[in-house]
Short mmCIF file of C-alpha atoms in Angstrom, two decimals:
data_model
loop_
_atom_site.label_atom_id
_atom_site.label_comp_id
_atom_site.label_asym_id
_atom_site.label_seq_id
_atom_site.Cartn_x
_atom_site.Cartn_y
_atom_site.Cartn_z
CA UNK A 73 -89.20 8.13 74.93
CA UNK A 74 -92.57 7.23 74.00
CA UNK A 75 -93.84 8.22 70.49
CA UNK A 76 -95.41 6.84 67.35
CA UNK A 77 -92.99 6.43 64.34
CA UNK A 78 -93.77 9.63 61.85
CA UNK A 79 -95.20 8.28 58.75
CA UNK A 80 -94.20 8.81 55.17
CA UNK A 81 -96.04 7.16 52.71
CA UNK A 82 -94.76 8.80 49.67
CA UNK A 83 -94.76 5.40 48.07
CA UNK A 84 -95.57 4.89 44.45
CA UNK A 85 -97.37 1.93 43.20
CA UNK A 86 -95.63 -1.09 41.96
CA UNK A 87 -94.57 -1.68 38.23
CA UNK A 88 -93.08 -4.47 36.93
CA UNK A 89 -90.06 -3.72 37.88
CA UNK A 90 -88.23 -0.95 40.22
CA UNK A 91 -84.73 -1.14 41.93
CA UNK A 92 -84.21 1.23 45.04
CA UNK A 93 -81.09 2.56 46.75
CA UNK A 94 -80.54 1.53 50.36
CA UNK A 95 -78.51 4.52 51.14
CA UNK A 96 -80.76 6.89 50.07
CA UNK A 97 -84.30 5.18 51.48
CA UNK A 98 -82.19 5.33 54.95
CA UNK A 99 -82.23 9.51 54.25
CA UNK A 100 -85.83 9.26 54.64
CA UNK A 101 -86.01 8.30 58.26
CA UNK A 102 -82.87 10.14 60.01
CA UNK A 103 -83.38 11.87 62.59
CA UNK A 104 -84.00 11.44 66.82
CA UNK A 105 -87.86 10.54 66.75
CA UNK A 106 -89.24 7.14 65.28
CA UNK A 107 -89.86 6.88 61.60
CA UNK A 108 -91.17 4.92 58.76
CA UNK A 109 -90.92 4.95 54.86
CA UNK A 110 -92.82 3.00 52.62
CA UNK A 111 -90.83 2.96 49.55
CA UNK A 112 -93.32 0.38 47.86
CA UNK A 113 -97.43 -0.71 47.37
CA UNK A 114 -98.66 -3.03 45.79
CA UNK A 115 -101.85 -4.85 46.64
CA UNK A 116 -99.69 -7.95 47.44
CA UNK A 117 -97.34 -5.80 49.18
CA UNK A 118 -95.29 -2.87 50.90
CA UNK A 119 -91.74 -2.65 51.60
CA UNK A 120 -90.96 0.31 54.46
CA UNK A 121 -87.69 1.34 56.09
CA UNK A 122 -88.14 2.14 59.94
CA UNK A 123 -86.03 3.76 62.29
CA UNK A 124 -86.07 3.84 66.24
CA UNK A 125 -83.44 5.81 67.88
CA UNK A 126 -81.71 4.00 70.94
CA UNK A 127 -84.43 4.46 73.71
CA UNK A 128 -87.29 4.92 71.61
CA UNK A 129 -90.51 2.67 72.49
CA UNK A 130 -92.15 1.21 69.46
CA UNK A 131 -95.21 1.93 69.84
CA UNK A 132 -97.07 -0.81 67.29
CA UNK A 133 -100.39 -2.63 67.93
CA UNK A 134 -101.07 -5.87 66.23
CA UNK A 135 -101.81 -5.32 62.64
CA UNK A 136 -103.73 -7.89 59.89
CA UNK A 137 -100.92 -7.89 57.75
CA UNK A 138 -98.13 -11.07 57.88
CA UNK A 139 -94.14 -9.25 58.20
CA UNK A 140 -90.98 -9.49 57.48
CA UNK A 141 -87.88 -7.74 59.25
CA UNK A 142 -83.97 -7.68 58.23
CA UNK A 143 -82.42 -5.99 61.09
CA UNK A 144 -79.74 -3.39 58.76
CA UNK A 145 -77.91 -2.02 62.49
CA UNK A 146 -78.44 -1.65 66.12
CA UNK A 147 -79.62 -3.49 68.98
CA UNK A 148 -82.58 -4.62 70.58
CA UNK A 149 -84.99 -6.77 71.85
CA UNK A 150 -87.92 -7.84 70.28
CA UNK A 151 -91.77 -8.93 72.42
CA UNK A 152 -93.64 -11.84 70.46
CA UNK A 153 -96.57 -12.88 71.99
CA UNK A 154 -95.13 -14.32 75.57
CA UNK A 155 -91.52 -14.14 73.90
CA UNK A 156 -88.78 -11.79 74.11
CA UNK A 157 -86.08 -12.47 70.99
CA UNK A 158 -82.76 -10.19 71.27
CA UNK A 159 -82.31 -8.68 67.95
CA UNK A 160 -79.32 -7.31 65.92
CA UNK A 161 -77.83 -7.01 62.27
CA UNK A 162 -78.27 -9.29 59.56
CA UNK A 163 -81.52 -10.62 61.49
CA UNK A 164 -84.13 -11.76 59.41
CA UNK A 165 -87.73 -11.99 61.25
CA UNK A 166 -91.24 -12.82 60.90
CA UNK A 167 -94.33 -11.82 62.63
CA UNK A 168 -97.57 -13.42 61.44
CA UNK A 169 -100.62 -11.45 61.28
CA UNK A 170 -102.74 -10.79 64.50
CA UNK A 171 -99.43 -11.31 67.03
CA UNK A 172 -98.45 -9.00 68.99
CA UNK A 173 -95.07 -7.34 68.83
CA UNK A 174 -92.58 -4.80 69.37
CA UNK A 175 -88.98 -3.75 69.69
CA UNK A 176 -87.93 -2.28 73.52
CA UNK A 177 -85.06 -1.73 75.06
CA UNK A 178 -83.29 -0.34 71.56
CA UNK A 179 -79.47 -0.17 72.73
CA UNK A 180 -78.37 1.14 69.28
CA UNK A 181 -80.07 3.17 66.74
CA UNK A 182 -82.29 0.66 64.94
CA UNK A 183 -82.76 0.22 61.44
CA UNK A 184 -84.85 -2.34 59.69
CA UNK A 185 -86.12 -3.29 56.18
CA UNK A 186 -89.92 -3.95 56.71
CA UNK A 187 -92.03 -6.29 54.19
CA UNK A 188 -95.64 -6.57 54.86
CA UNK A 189 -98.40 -8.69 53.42
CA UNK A 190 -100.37 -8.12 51.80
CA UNK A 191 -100.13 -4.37 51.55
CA UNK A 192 -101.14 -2.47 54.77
CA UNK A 193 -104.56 -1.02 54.91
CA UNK A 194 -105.83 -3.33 52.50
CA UNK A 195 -107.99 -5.44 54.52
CA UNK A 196 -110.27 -4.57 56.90
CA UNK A 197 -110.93 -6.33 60.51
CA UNK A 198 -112.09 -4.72 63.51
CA UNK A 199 -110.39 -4.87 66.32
CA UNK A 200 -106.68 -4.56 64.66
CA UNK A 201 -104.77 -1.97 65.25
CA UNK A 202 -102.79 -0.23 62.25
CA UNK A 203 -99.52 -1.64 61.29
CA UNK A 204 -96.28 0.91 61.38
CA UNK A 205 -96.79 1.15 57.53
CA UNK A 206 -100.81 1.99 57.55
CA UNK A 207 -102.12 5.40 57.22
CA UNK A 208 -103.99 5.30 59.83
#
């Protein structure tokens, strides 16, 4: 399968303060095709939940923004740069802005808690592709 992750970014700016339910942000990307939900923008920041059913191809470019992922379930293997990481739960990694990257060979259904910063969108560089988060 080879498909961009839908977008939903029904995210409210940041406050002071918010607290969020994992169980229900995972509602938001269910389903068999990719999908992403930003949950929360700031200008610092965006947090996003993303989804890519087993055998999906994530289809990302290299973005400006620094990330953070914590693997929540499933399998797979992750391209950085020249180097291939093998992903799973309770995974915490970081991509720094400009590398490329992506998940392949997704064995499970995988879930992940994305962080980007600063928020995407939010600077401007040719020759970047957008990040899963943009809206682009």
């Amino acid at each position: 399968m080879t498909s961009s992750p839908s977008r939903d970014t029904a995210a409210k700016p940041a406050s002071a303060w918010k607290v969020f339910d994992l169980d229900s942000l995972r509602k938001h990307v269910e389903g068999s095709e990719p999908r992403i939900h930003e949950f929360l923008r700031s200008a610092a920041m965006s947090c996003a939940i993303y989804r890519l059913p087993a055998g999906a191809r994530d289809m990302q470019a290299p973005h400006l923004e620094d990330e953070v992922y914590l693997v929540l379930e499933g399998k797979a293997r992750l391209h950085l740069g020249d180097q291939v990481e093998e992903v799973g739960p309770g995974m915490v990694l970081f991509v720094g802005a400009t590398t490329e990257h992506s998940f392949f060979d997704i064995q499970e259904d995988l879930t992940l808690l994305a962080i980007f910063g600063p928020a995407p969108g939010t600077l401007q560089r040719r020759g970047a592709g957008p990040s899963p988060g943009s809206r682009a």
